[in-house]
Protein backbone atom coordinates (compact mmCIF):
# COMPACT_ATOMS: atom_id res chain seq x y z
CA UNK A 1 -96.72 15.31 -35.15
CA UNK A 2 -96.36 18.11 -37.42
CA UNK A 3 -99.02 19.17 -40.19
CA UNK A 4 -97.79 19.93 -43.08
CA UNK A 5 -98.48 23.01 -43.15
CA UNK A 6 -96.03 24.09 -40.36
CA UNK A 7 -92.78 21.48 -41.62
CA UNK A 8 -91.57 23.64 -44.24
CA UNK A 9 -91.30 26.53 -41.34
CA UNK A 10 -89.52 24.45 -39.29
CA UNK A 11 -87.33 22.32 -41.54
CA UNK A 12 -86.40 24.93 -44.35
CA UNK A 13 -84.31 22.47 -46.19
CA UNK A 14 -87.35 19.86 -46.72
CA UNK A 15 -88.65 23.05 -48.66
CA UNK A 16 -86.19 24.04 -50.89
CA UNK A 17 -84.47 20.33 -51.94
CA UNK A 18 -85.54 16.88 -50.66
CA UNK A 19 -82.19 15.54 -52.03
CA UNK A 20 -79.95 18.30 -49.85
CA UNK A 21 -80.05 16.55 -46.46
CA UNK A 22 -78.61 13.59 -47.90
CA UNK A 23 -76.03 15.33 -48.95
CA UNK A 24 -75.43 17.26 -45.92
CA UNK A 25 -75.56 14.60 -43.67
CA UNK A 26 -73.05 12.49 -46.25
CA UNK A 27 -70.47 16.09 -46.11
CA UNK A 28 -71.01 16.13 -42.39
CA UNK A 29 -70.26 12.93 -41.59
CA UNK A 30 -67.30 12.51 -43.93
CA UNK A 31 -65.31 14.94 -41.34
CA UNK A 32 -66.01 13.01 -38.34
CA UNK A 33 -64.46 9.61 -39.85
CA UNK A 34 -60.42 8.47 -39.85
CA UNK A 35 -59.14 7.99 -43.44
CA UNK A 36 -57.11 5.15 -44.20
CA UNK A 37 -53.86 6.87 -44.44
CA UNK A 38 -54.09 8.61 -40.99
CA UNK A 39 -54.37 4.86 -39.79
CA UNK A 40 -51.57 3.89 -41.32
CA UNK A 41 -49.26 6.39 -40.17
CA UNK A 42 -50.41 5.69 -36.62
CA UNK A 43 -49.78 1.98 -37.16
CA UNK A 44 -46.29 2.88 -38.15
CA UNK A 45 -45.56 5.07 -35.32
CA UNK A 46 -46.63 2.14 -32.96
CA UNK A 47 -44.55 0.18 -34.40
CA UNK A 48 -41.25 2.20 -34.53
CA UNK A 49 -41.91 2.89 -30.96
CA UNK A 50 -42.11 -0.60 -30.20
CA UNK A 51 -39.43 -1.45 -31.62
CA UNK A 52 -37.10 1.21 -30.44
CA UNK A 53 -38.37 0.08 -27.14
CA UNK A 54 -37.67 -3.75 -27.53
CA UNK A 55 -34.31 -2.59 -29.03
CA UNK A 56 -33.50 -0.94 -25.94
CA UNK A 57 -34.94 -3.86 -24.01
CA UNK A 58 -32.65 -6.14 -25.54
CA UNK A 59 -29.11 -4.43 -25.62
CA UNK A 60 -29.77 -3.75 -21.54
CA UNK A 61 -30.13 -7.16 -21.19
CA UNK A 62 -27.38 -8.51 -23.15
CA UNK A 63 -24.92 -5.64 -21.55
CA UNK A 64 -26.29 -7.21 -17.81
CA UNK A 65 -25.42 -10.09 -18.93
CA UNK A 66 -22.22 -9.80 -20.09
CA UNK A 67 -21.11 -7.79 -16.90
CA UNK A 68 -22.44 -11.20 -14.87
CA UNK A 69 -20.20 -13.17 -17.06
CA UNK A 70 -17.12 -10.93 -16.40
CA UNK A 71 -18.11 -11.24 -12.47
CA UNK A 72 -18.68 -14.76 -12.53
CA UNK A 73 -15.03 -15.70 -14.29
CA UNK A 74 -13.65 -12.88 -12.32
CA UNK A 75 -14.24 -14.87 -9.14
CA UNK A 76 -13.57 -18.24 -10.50
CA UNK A 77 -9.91 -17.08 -11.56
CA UNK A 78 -9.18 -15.28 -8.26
CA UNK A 79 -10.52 -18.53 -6.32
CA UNK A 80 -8.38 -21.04 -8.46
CA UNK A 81 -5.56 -18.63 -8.14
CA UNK A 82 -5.49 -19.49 -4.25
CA UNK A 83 -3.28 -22.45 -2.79
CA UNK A 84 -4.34 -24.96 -0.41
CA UNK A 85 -2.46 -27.70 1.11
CA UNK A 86 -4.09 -31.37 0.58
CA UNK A 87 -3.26 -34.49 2.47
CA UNK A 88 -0.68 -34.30 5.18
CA UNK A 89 2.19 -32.00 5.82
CA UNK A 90 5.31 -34.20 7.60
CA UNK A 91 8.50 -32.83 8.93
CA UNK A 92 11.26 -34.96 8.67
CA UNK A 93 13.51 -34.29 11.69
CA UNK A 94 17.28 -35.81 12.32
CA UNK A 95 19.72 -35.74 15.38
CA UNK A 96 22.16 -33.00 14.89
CA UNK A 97 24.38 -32.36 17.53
CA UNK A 98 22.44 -34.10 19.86
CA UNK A 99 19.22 -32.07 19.13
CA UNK A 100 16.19 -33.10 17.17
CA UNK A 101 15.99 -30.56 13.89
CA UNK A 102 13.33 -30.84 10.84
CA UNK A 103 15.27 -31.11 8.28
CA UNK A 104 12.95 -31.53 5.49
CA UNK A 105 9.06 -30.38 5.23
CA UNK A 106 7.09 -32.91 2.33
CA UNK A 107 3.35 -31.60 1.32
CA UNK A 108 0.90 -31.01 -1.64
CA UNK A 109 -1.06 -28.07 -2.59
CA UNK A 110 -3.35 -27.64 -4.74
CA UNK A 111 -5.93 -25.08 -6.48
CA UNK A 112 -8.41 -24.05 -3.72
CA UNK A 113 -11.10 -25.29 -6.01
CA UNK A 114 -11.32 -28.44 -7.50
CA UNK A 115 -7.69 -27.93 -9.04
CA UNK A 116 -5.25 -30.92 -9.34
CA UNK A 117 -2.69 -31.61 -6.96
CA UNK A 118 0.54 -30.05 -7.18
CA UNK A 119 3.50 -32.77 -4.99
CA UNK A 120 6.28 -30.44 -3.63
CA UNK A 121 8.31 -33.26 -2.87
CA UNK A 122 11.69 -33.55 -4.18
CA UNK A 123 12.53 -37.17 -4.40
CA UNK A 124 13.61 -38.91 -1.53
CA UNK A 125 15.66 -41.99 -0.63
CA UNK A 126 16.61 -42.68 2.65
CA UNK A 127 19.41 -44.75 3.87
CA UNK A 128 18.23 -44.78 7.68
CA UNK A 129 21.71 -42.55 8.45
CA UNK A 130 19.79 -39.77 10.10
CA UNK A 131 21.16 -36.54 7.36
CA UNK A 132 19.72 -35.18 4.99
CA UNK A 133 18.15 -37.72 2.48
CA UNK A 134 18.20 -35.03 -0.78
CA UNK A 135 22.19 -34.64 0.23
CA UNK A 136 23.24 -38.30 0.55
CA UNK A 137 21.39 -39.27 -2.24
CA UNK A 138 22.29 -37.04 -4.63
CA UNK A 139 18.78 -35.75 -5.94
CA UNK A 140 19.49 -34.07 -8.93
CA UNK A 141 16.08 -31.64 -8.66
CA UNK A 142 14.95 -29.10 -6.26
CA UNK A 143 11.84 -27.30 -6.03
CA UNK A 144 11.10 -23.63 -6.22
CA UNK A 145 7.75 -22.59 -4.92
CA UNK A 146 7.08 -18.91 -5.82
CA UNK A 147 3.60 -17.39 -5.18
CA UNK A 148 2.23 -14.21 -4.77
CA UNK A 149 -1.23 -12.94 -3.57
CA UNK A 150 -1.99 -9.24 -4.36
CA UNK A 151 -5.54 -9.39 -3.94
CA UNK A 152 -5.64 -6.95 -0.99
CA UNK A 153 -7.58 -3.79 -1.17
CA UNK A 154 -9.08 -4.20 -4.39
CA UNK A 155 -6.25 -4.90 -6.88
CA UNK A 156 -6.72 -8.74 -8.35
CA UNK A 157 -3.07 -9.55 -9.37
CA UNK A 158 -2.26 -12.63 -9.20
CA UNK A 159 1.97 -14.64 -9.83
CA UNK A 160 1.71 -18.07 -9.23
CA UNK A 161 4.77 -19.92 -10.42
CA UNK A 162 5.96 -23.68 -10.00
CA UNK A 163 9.08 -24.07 -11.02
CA UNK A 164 11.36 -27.28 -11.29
CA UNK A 165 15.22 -26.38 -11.45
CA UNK A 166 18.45 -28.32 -11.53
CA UNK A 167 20.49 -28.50 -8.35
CA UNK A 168 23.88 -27.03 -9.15
C-alpha cells in the first residue's frame, strides 16, 4: 500500500480533482458502448436480408413446383393419348370361292390408362348365309378409326380421332 505521501506522484489526477476520474471513466466508457440507433439499424438489416432470402426461398420453390406439375400432366396426357385393345379381338371369316377369308375384324380399345372403352364394332346381324353380315343387312354406319402417334424423337403430338360416318 501506498503512503500518502507518494499517491499524488503516482496518481496525478487524485491531486488536482477528486471528481475528474469519474468523469473520465464515465467519457471513456461512453465510446466503448452501442447506442440504440446503431442497434436498430442492424436489426433492420437482418431483417431485410432475411427476408430477401425467404423471398428467394419461396419463388424457387413454387417455380419447382410448377415445372413438376407441367411434367406430371405432361405424362398423363401422352399416356392416355395411347390405344390399347381390351377384351378379345375375333375375325369373322366366310367361304369365298371355296377358301376361308376374314371378312370382318370386331374389337375394343381403349385409353392405355384407366380410359373407357371405345367398341369398334359396327352393328352386326347375321343371317347364317356365310357373306358379309354389314352388306346383307344393310348397316347404315361404318366406323372410321384414325390415330396418329408422333411421339418419336422428342416431339409430343398427338391426333386421335373416332369418327362415326354414314355409309353412302
Amino acid at each position: 500500500m501506498l503512503s500518502t505521501d507518494e499517491e499524488p506522484k503516482q496518481r496525478p489526477w487524485l491531486a488536482e480533482e477528486p471528481d475528474l476520474m469519474l468523469k473520465r471513466v464515465a467519457r471513456e466508457s461512453s465510446q466503448y458502448g452501442i447506442t440504440g440507433l446503431e442497434t436498430a439499424i442492424i436489426l433492420i438489416a437482418f431483417v431485410v436480408v432475411a427476408s430477401v432470402f425467404a423471398f428467394t426461398v419461396l419463388s424457387t420453390g413454387i417455380f419447382a413446383s410448377e415445372r413438376s406439375k407441367e411434367t406430371v400432366f405432361a405424362g398423363i396426357k401422352e399416356t392416355k393419348s395411347s390405344i390399347e385393345p381390351r377384351g378379345a379381338i375375333v375375325a369373322y371369316t366366310a367361304d369365298r370361292d371355296g377358301t376361308d377369308t376374314i371378312y370382318k375384324v370386331s374389337f375394343i380399345v381403349s385409353n392405355a390408362v384407366s380410359g373407357e372403352p371405345v367398341d369398334l364394332t359396327p352393328p352386326y346381324t347375321s343371317d347364317g348365309a356365310g357373306t358379309d353380315p354389314d352388306i346383307s343387312s344393310g348397316a347404315e354406319y361404318k366406323t372410321i378409326v384414325a390415330y396418329t402417334d408422333k411421339s418419336v424423337h422428342g416431339r409430343r403430338a398427338v391426333d386421335c380421332g373416332l369418327a362415326r360416318k354414314q355409309q353412302l
